[in-house]
């Protein structure tokens, strides 16, 4: 069994959320809170988990369902590993920052392996994707990941900013 999420390599260029925006104090948070409904997208038996996560987060922010198959192909263009199984979160986030995303209802793409390669998509999609570009993304890693995620969600609830996270799951 292969895992779709690839391990994220450390990169000192990553912007840490708590270093740019104040996180506040965990004791100031309500005991329980909800920031709203999120999209649940079915990746089937594919390795597209990172693209499904980034598109679900953008769907939450924009209230428009975005197409993870196109986003995954663009992430493979960025990483250069079209035939490599899975993807890391950084390259998946770069898709939304550098290129944007396309509306799910604009085109019909399936999980045919040819759609792992951006060359099999109409080039016009890059222009259409720009309307969904993000300004930046941040790494939340200030010591206590669970509390830092809660603090970041609470601090950004009014802007509907989302958190994307993953777990490396290996059968052994």
XYZ file of N, CA, C and O in Angstrom:
688
model
N 0.856 -1.183 0.000
C 0.000 0.000 0.000
C 0.891 1.233 0.000
O 1.751 1.396 0.849
N 0.661 2.102 -0.934
C 1.447 3.330 -1.026
C 0.702 4.470 -0.346
O -0.510 4.553 -0.419
N 1.432 5.359 0.299
C 0.819 6.553 0.859
C 0.877 7.663 -0.167
O 1.848 7.782 -0.903
N -0.151 8.468 -0.270
C -0.172 9.530 -1.260
C 0.563 10.785 -0.823
O 1.034 11.540 -1.650
N 0.659 10.994 0.475
C 1.318 12.197 0.965
C 2.807 11.941 1.112
O 3.218 10.991 1.763
N 3.602 12.781 0.493
C 5.051 12.659 0.614
C 5.544 13.505 1.773
O 4.977 14.547 2.089
N 6.617 13.054 2.384
C 7.199 13.767 3.520
C 7.671 15.150 3.070
O 8.301 15.303 2.026
N 7.352 16.143 3.867
C 7.734 17.516 3.582
C 9.153 17.758 4.071
O 9.464 17.558 5.245
N 9.997 18.160 3.173
C 11.379 18.466 3.546
C 11.422 19.831 4.230
O 10.675 20.735 3.874
N 12.286 19.975 5.210
C 12.457 21.263 5.896
C 12.966 22.298 4.895
O 13.807 22.004 4.054
N 12.431 23.491 4.983
C 12.859 24.582 4.117
C 12.820 25.858 4.951
O 11.754 26.307 5.365
N 13.987 26.444 5.214
C 14.035 27.625 6.077
C 13.356 28.838 5.450
O 13.138 29.842 6.110
N 12.992 28.743 4.175
C 12.259 29.842 3.529
C 10.775 29.820 3.880
O 10.060 30.780 3.620
N 10.295 28.728 4.475
C 8.890 28.660 4.867
C 8.578 29.783 5.847
O 9.325 30.003 6.805
N 7.504 30.488 5.612
C 7.060 31.527 6.537
C 6.298 30.865 7.673
O 5.340 30.136 7.441
N 6.720 31.121 8.894
C 6.026 30.567 10.047
C 4.925 31.536 10.458
O 5.165 32.726 10.670
N 3.732 31.011 10.580
C 2.561 31.828 10.873
C 2.737 32.655 12.141
O 2.504 33.853 12.141
N 3.168 32.034 13.216
C 3.315 32.740 14.490
C 4.383 33.815 14.475
O 4.364 34.732 15.287
N 5.316 33.743 13.538
C 6.358 34.765 13.435
C 5.859 35.995 12.692
O 6.419 37.082 12.840
N 4.802 35.843 11.900
C 4.266 36.952 11.103
C 3.005 37.528 11.737
O 2.811 38.735 11.759
N 2.150 36.651 12.248
C 0.894 37.063 12.879
C 0.869 36.569 14.314
O 1.303 35.455 14.597
N 0.353 37.368 15.228
C 0.277 36.902 16.616
C -0.723 35.754 16.746
O -1.821 35.819 16.194
N -0.327 34.716 17.452
C -1.209 33.568 17.642
C -2.110 33.718 18.863
O -3.130 33.074 18.947
N -1.755 34.545 19.784
C -2.550 34.659 21.002
C -2.157 33.587 22.001
O -1.128 32.931 21.871
N -3.018 33.403 22.987
C -2.746 32.436 24.046
C -3.825 31.365 24.040
O -5.009 31.681 23.899
N -3.408 30.147 24.219
C -4.348 29.029 24.183
C -5.424 29.160 25.256
O -6.576 28.807 25.042
N -5.080 29.721 26.407
C -6.065 29.862 27.483
C -7.150 30.886 27.161
O -8.197 30.917 27.800
N -6.925 31.738 26.157
C -7.935 32.721 25.757
C -8.958 32.157 24.763
O -9.955 32.817 24.464
N -8.714 30.969 24.250
C -9.645 30.355 23.294
C -10.878 29.808 24.014
O -10.775 29.329 25.140
N -12.032 29.842 23.342
C -13.180 29.125 23.899
C -12.844 27.629 23.978
O -12.046 27.130 23.186
N -13.448 26.943 24.915
C -13.172 25.514 25.072
C -13.489 24.736 23.806
O -12.768 23.838 23.412
N -14.575 25.060 23.178
C -14.978 24.419 21.931
C -15.418 25.499 20.957
O -16.059 26.469 21.356
N -15.089 25.328 19.701
C -15.559 26.256 18.682
C -15.580 25.569 17.334
O -14.926 24.559 17.117
N -16.372 26.127 16.449
C -16.471 25.616 15.080
C -16.304 26.797 14.140
O -16.780 27.896 14.429
N -15.638 26.579 13.025
C -15.473 27.669 12.066
C -16.342 27.470 10.833
O -16.262 28.203 9.881
N -17.182 26.448 10.845
C -18.096 26.235 9.722
C -17.860 24.903 9.041
O -16.958 24.152 9.371
N -18.709 24.632 8.076
C -18.645 23.378 7.326
C -17.503 23.417 6.322
O -17.187 24.459 5.759
N -16.904 22.284 6.095
C -15.854 22.176 5.085
C -16.280 21.165 4.034
O -17.151 20.332 4.269
N -15.659 21.251 2.890
C -15.956 20.321 1.807
C -15.314 18.967 2.101
O -14.226 18.900 2.650
N -16.015 17.912 1.743
C -15.441 16.574 1.823
C -15.398 16.055 0.397
O -16.431 15.886 -0.248
N -14.204 15.848 -0.094
C -14.005 15.404 -1.470
C -13.441 13.984 -1.449
O -12.595 13.670 -0.637
N -13.893 13.143 -2.349
C -13.480 11.740 -2.386
C -12.377 11.543 -3.406
O -12.604 11.646 -4.606
N -11.181 11.220 -2.937
C -10.045 11.029 -3.835
C -9.986 9.621 -4.406
O -9.060 9.286 -5.150
N -10.955 8.793 -4.055
C -10.998 7.396 -4.505
C -9.704 6.683 -4.104
O -9.196 6.905 -3.028
N -9.165 5.854 -4.966
C -7.941 5.096 -4.672
C -6.713 5.767 -5.273
O -5.796 5.103 -5.725
N -6.696 7.088 -5.295
C -5.606 7.814 -5.930
C -4.617 8.333 -4.895
O -4.847 8.242 -3.694
N -3.558 8.918 -5.385
C -2.545 9.553 -4.543
C -2.694 11.070 -4.561
O -1.766 11.793 -4.315
N -3.889 11.555 -4.836
C -4.148 12.983 -5.018
C -4.524 13.694 -3.722
O -5.061 14.797 -3.751
N -4.233 13.104 -2.565
C -4.714 13.647 -1.295
C -4.319 15.105 -1.075
O -5.109 15.906 -0.572
N -3.105 15.470 -1.445
C -2.658 16.847 -1.219
C -3.477 17.836 -2.044
O -3.839 18.906 -1.555
N -3.801 17.494 -3.271
C -4.608 18.375 -4.118
C -6.049 18.442 -3.615
O -6.682 19.499 -3.671
N -6.558 17.338 -3.113
C -7.913 17.349 -2.557
C -7.950 18.236 -1.309
O -8.917 18.962 -1.091
N -6.902 18.198 -0.502
C -6.851 19.030 0.704
C -6.790 20.515 0.348
O -7.519 21.328 0.925
N -5.930 20.888 -0.595
C -5.811 22.308 -0.946
C -7.079 22.823 -1.616
O -7.499 23.949 -1.356
N -7.697 21.997 -2.450
C -8.945 22.427 -3.095
C -10.085 22.522 -2.088
O -10.911 23.430 -2.172
N -10.132 21.609 -1.116
C -11.170 21.681 -0.082
C -11.008 22.953 0.753
O -11.994 23.616 1.090
N -9.764 23.317 1.080
C -9.531 24.544 1.847
C -9.961 25.768 1.054
O -10.588 26.681 1.593
N -9.654 25.795 -0.220
C -10.059 26.928 -1.058
C -11.571 26.960 -1.241
O -12.173 28.034 -1.278
N -12.178 25.794 -1.331
C -13.636 25.727 -1.439
C -14.276 26.343 -0.202
O -15.245 27.099 -0.289
N -13.721 26.041 0.960
C -14.202 26.614 2.224
C -14.097 28.135 2.196
O -15.014 28.843 2.591
N -12.990 28.650 1.696
C -12.760 30.093 1.663
C -13.629 30.796 0.629
O -14.156 31.872 0.869
N -13.744 30.213 -0.549
C -14.365 30.898 -1.678
C -15.797 30.463 -1.967
O -16.469 31.071 -2.782
N -16.233 29.371 -1.351
C -17.559 28.819 -1.598
C -17.751 28.421 -3.067
O -18.819 28.580 -3.627
N -16.677 27.956 -3.683
C -16.691 27.447 -5.054
C -15.904 26.141 -5.041
O -14.788 26.109 -4.533
N -16.475 25.080 -5.572
C -15.773 23.803 -5.602
C -14.710 23.842 -6.687
O -14.994 24.149 -7.842
N -13.486 23.541 -6.298
C -12.354 23.608 -7.222
C -11.901 22.210 -7.612
O -12.152 21.245 -6.901
N -11.214 22.123 -8.752
C -10.903 20.830 -9.360
C -9.546 20.277 -8.930
O -8.505 20.737 -9.383
N -9.530 19.243 -8.061
C -8.274 18.704 -7.570
C -7.452 17.963 -8.633
O -6.233 17.887 -8.508
N -8.085 17.426 -9.667
C -7.320 16.696 -10.688
C -6.385 17.657 -11.427
O -5.202 17.372 -11.630
N -6.893 18.832 -11.800
C -6.046 19.835 -12.457
C -4.964 20.320 -11.486
O -3.796 20.417 -11.847
N -5.341 20.592 -10.243
C -4.371 21.063 -9.251
C -3.269 20.037 -9.025
O -2.098 20.398 -8.870
N -3.620 18.753 -9.010
C -2.609 17.722 -8.823
C -1.629 17.709 -9.998
O -0.413 17.626 -9.802
N -2.152 17.831 -11.210
C -1.271 17.847 -12.389
C -0.319 19.039 -12.346
O 0.858 18.918 -12.683
N -0.800 20.194 -11.900
C 0.069 21.365 -11.801
C 1.127 21.134 -10.718
O 2.286 21.506 -10.888
N 0.741 20.501 -9.616
C 1.732 20.221 -8.559
C 2.809 19.275 -9.074
O 3.979 19.399 -8.707
N 2.444 18.353 -9.943
C 3.426 17.448 -10.545
C 4.336 18.206 -11.511
O 5.513 17.896 -11.634
N 3.799 19.213 -12.170
C 4.618 20.069 -13.026
C 5.652 20.806 -12.157
O 6.823 20.902 -12.525
N 5.236 21.291 -11.010
C 6.124 22.021 -10.105
C 7.220 21.110 -9.565
O 8.392 21.471 -9.557
N 6.841 19.927 -9.113
C 7.822 19.025 -8.498
C 8.648 18.259 -9.527
O 9.726 17.765 -9.203
N 8.131 18.168 -10.746
C 8.845 17.438 -11.786
C 8.700 15.934 -11.688
O 9.396 15.201 -12.378
N 7.800 15.455 -10.866
C 7.648 14.012 -10.667
C 6.314 13.478 -11.125
O 5.574 12.910 -10.324
N 5.992 13.634 -12.402
C 4.686 13.210 -12.914
C 4.396 11.748 -12.592
O 3.276 11.397 -12.227
N 5.378 10.884 -12.714
C 5.160 9.459 -12.489
C 5.430 9.021 -11.052
O 5.185 7.877 -10.692
N 5.923 9.938 -10.232
C 6.202 9.623 -8.834
C 4.893 9.603 -8.047
O 4.036 10.465 -8.221
N 4.741 8.622 -7.168
C 3.506 8.463 -6.404
C 3.409 9.538 -5.326
O 4.351 9.794 -4.596
N 2.274 10.202 -5.228
C 2.010 11.159 -4.175
C 2.593 12.540 -4.418
O 3.120 12.837 -5.482
N 2.441 13.380 -3.404
C 2.910 14.762 -3.491
C 3.083 15.302 -2.080
O 2.465 14.795 -1.148
N 3.901 16.334 -1.927
C 4.011 16.961 -0.611
C 3.102 18.193 -0.568
O 2.655 18.703 -1.593
N 2.823 18.644 0.640
C 1.888 19.764 0.804
C 2.434 21.074 0.253
O 1.673 21.897 -0.263
N 3.730 21.294 0.335
C 4.300 22.556 -0.138
C 4.054 22.739 -1.639
O 3.608 23.789 -2.084
N 4.347 21.704 -2.439
C 4.129 21.818 -3.884
C 2.651 21.947 -4.216
O 2.273 22.624 -5.170
N 1.796 21.331 -3.414
C 0.352 21.468 -3.632
C -0.128 22.880 -3.303
O -0.991 23.427 -3.989
N 0.443 23.478 -2.263
C 0.083 24.852 -1.920
C 0.626 25.855 -2.935
O -0.019 26.863 -3.229
N 1.787 25.567 -3.488
C 2.370 26.449 -4.504
C 1.452 26.573 -5.712
O 1.422 27.617 -6.365
N 0.723 25.522 -6.029
C -0.227 25.575 -7.151
C -1.192 26.737 -6.952
O -1.395 27.562 -7.840
N -1.779 26.806 -5.773
C -2.793 27.825 -5.488
C -2.183 29.220 -5.378
O -2.837 30.201 -5.706
N -0.942 29.294 -4.934
C -0.291 30.593 -4.816
C 0.219 31.090 -6.168
O 0.036 32.250 -6.511
N 0.853 30.242 -6.946
C 1.461 30.674 -8.206
C 0.496 30.695 -9.380
O 0.612 31.528 -10.275
N -0.470 29.757 -9.384
C -1.318 29.600 -10.567
C -2.806 29.756 -10.285
O -3.552 30.181 -11.162
N -3.258 29.381 -9.096
C -4.671 29.426 -8.781
C -5.288 28.048 -8.892
O -4.628 27.034 -8.700
N -6.562 28.010 -9.227
C -7.290 26.743 -9.345
C -8.451 26.948 -10.315
O -8.844 28.072 -10.589
N -8.982 25.842 -10.796
C -10.109 25.953 -11.728
C -11.383 25.443 -11.076
O -11.358 24.558 -10.219
N -12.474 26.004 -11.502
C -13.795 25.632 -11.025
C -14.080 24.185 -11.417
O -13.848 23.778 -12.549
N -14.595 23.424 -10.487
C -14.876 22.003 -10.707
C -15.837 21.788 -11.876
O -15.723 20.816 -12.614
N -16.782 22.667 -12.016
C -17.811 22.505 -13.051
C -17.385 22.998 -14.425
O -18.129 22.858 -15.392
N -16.209 23.587 -14.544
C -15.750 24.114 -15.829
C -15.411 23.013 -16.820
O -15.675 23.137 -18.006
N -14.789 21.965 -16.337
C -14.310 20.888 -17.205
C -14.505 19.555 -16.514
O -14.519 19.477 -15.294
N -14.609 18.515 -17.311
C -14.739 17.184 -16.754
C -13.440 16.412 -16.927
O -13.035 16.117 -18.045
N -12.780 16.146 -15.824
C -11.571 15.343 -15.822
C -11.801 14.202 -14.858
O -12.473 14.349 -13.852
N -11.217 13.083 -15.144
C -11.356 11.936 -14.253
C -9.976 11.521 -13.763
O -9.014 12.249 -13.923
N -9.898 10.349 -13.185
C -8.638 9.877 -12.622
C -7.813 9.069 -13.620
O -6.953 8.298 -13.236
N -8.058 9.266 -14.889
C -7.250 8.627 -15.928
C -5.798 9.054 -15.699
O -5.519 10.240 -15.527
N -4.858 8.104 -15.690
C -3.451 8.454 -15.429
C -2.892 9.538 -16.348
O -1.961 10.248 -15.952
N -3.452 9.708 -17.524
C -2.939 10.759 -18.414
C -3.120 12.148 -17.796
O -2.371 13.066 -18.101
N -4.112 12.304 -16.908
C -4.368 13.604 -16.299
C -3.413 13.936 -15.148
O -3.548 14.958 -14.498
N -2.420 13.090 -14.889
C -1.354 13.433 -13.954
C -0.407 14.445 -14.593
O 0.325 15.136 -13.896
N -0.418 14.510 -15.917
C 0.498 15.363 -16.672
C -0.256 16.589 -17.181
O -1.242 16.463 -17.911
N 0.199 17.762 -16.804
C -0.470 19.011 -17.186
C -0.534 19.194 -18.704
O -1.397 19.915 -19.208
N 0.315 18.512 -19.425
C 0.308 18.609 -20.892
C -0.985 18.091 -21.497
O -1.300 18.408 -22.643
N -1.760 17.324 -20.746
C -3.003 16.760 -21.250
C -4.228 17.617 -20.910
O -5.363 17.172 -21.068
N -3.989 18.827 -20.454
C -5.060 19.776 -20.151
C -4.973 20.948 -21.122
O -3.878 21.297 -21.568
N -6.098 21.592 -21.410
C -6.036 22.802 -22.240
C -5.218 23.893 -21.536
O -5.403 24.149 -20.344
N -4.335 24.539 -22.243
C -3.465 25.563 -21.657
C -4.259 26.770 -21.146
O -3.828 27.465 -20.225
N -5.431 27.002 -21.695
C -6.275 28.137 -21.297
C -6.635 28.063 -19.808
O -6.944 29.078 -19.177
N -6.550 26.871 -19.221
C -6.912 26.723 -17.811
C -6.016 27.540 -16.892
O -6.453 27.986 -15.834
N -4.776 27.772 -17.296
C -3.895 28.594 -16.461
C -4.450 30.015 -16.335
O -4.392 30.608 -15.260
N -4.982 30.560 -17.405
C -5.579 31.902 -17.354
C -6.850 31.881 -16.505
O -7.099 32.797 -15.712
N -7.655 30.851 -16.665
C -8.898 30.742 -15.890
C -8.619 30.553 -14.399
O -9.389 30.995 -13.553
N -7.517 29.899 -14.084
C -7.176 29.591 -12.688
C -6.785 30.829 -11.895
O -6.911 30.851 -10.663
N -6.319 31.854 -12.575
C -5.789 33.036 -11.880
C -6.783 33.685 -10.931
O -6.391 34.264 -9.922
N -8.057 33.596 -11.228
C -9.053 34.224 -10.350
C -9.097 33.588 -8.958
O -9.627 34.161 -8.015
N -8.499 32.401 -8.819
C -8.490 31.707 -7.524
C -7.108 31.686 -6.882
O -6.857 30.895 -5.977
N -6.207 32.552 -7.330
C -4.860 32.585 -6.755
C -4.897 33.058 -5.302
O -5.687 33.919 -4.938
N -3.998 32.487 -4.513
C -3.828 32.886 -3.116
C -2.582 33.760 -3.003
O -1.667 33.655 -3.806
N -2.550 34.593 -1.986
C -1.408 35.480 -1.809
C -0.218 34.750 -1.198
O 0.917 34.988 -1.580
N -0.461 33.895 -0.226
C 0.641 33.227 0.451
C 0.113 32.048 1.242
O -1.090 31.834 1.352
N 1.022 31.313 1.803
C 0.689 30.259 2.752
C 1.769 30.259 3.825
O 2.867 30.763 3.621
N 1.421 29.740 4.977
C 2.331 29.746 6.114
C 2.424 28.359 6.725
O 1.476 27.590 6.673
N 3.536 28.104 7.336
C 3.730 26.867 8.090
C 3.364 27.168 9.542
O 3.793 28.167 10.107
N 2.536 26.321 10.114
C 2.189 26.469 11.527
C 3.022 25.460 12.284
O 2.758 24.271 12.248
N 4.064 25.950 12.924
C 5.021 25.066 13.580
C 5.757 25.874 14.642
O 6.880 26.289 14.460
N 5.071 26.121 15.736
C 5.657 26.950 16.783
C 5.871 26.195 18.082
O 6.034 26.797 19.121
N 5.814 24.887 18.047
C 6.092 24.120 19.253
C 5.030 23.092 19.584
O 5.316 21.936 19.798
N 3.778 23.505 19.642
C 2.683 22.592 19.945
C 1.716 22.635 18.765
O 0.845 23.499 18.694
N 1.870 21.714 17.859
C 1.137 21.762 16.593
C -0.374 21.832 16.797
O -1.045 22.642 16.171
N -0.928 20.988 17.669
C -2.373 20.970 17.867
C -2.884 22.322 18.365
O -3.828 22.891 17.803
N -2.256 22.857 19.390
C -2.684 24.162 19.915
C -2.440 25.275 18.900
O -3.256 26.191 18.772
N -1.325 25.220 18.182
C -1.031 26.247 17.173
C -2.083 26.246 16.064
O -2.480 27.306 15.578
N -2.544 25.080 15.662
C -3.604 24.996 14.647
C -4.885 25.623 15.181
O -5.537 26.413 14.501
N -5.248 25.293 16.408
C -6.453 25.876 17.010
C -6.344 27.396 17.095
O -7.292 28.123 16.781
N -5.182 27.888 17.522
C -4.973 29.335 17.629
C -5.057 30.021 16.260
O -5.662 31.085 16.129
N -4.454 29.419 15.255
C -4.481 30.005 13.910
C -5.892 29.995 13.337
O -6.324 30.973 12.707
N -6.637 28.915 13.537
C -8.026 28.868 13.066
C -8.865 29.948 13.740
O -9.635 30.655 13.082
N -8.706 30.069 15.048
C -9.483 31.064 15.789
C -9.121 32.481 15.349
O -9.993 33.315 15.126
N -7.837 32.755 15.193
C -7.385 34.094 14.811
C -7.884 34.489 13.422
O -8.016 35.673 13.131
N -8.161 33.521 12.580
C -8.526 33.800 11.183
C -9.932 33.360 10.817
O -10.262 33.244 9.642
N -10.764 33.122 11.815
C -12.114 32.626 11.547
C -12.946 33.596 10.716
O -13.708 33.162 9.854
N -12.782 34.883 10.921
C -13.591 35.866 10.178
C -13.200 35.939 8.702
O -14.024 36.247 7.856
N -11.938 35.641 8.388
C -11.465 35.647 7.002
C -11.630 34.290 6.336
O -11.278 34.127 5.174
N -12.150 33.306 7.090
C -12.338 31.944 6.587
C -11.046 31.366 6.013
O -11.038 30.749 4.972
N -9.955 31.583 6.712
C -8.696 30.957 6.314
C -8.665 29.545 6.875
O -9.116 29.304 7.980
N -8.147 28.633 6.108
C -8.185 27.221 6.471
C -6.794 26.693 6.787
O -5.789 27.314 6.463
N -6.760 25.548 7.396
C -5.526 24.844 7.726
C -5.498 23.570 6.876
O -6.499 22.865 6.783
N -4.351 23.294 6.303
C -4.165 22.047 5.560
C -3.101 21.261 6.293
O -2.020 21.766 6.582
N -3.416 20.040 6.616
C -2.471 19.192 7.325
C -2.571 17.778 6.775
O -3.528 17.429 6.094
N -1.571 17.001 7.050
C -1.582 15.621 6.594
C -0.808 14.740 7.538
O -0.017 15.217 8.350
N -1.044 13.464 7.429
C -0.357 12.479 8.251
C 0.291 11.472 7.316
O -0.362 10.963 6.402
N 1.562 11.222 7.529
C 2.238 10.177 6.755
C 1.798 8.839 7.318
O 2.062 8.516 8.477
N 1.091 8.074 6.529
C 0.522 6.814 6.964
C 1.217 5.685 6.239
O 1.172 5.598 5.014
N 1.875 4.858 6.979
C 2.592 3.731 6.397
C 2.144 2.450 7.095
O 2.001 2.437 8.332
N 1.935 1.376 6.357
C 1.420 0.149 6.972
C 2.342 -0.478 8.011
O 1.890 -1.179 8.896
N 3.629 -0.201 7.956
C 4.520 -0.779 8.953
C 4.595 0.098 10.171
O 5.236 -0.127 11.111
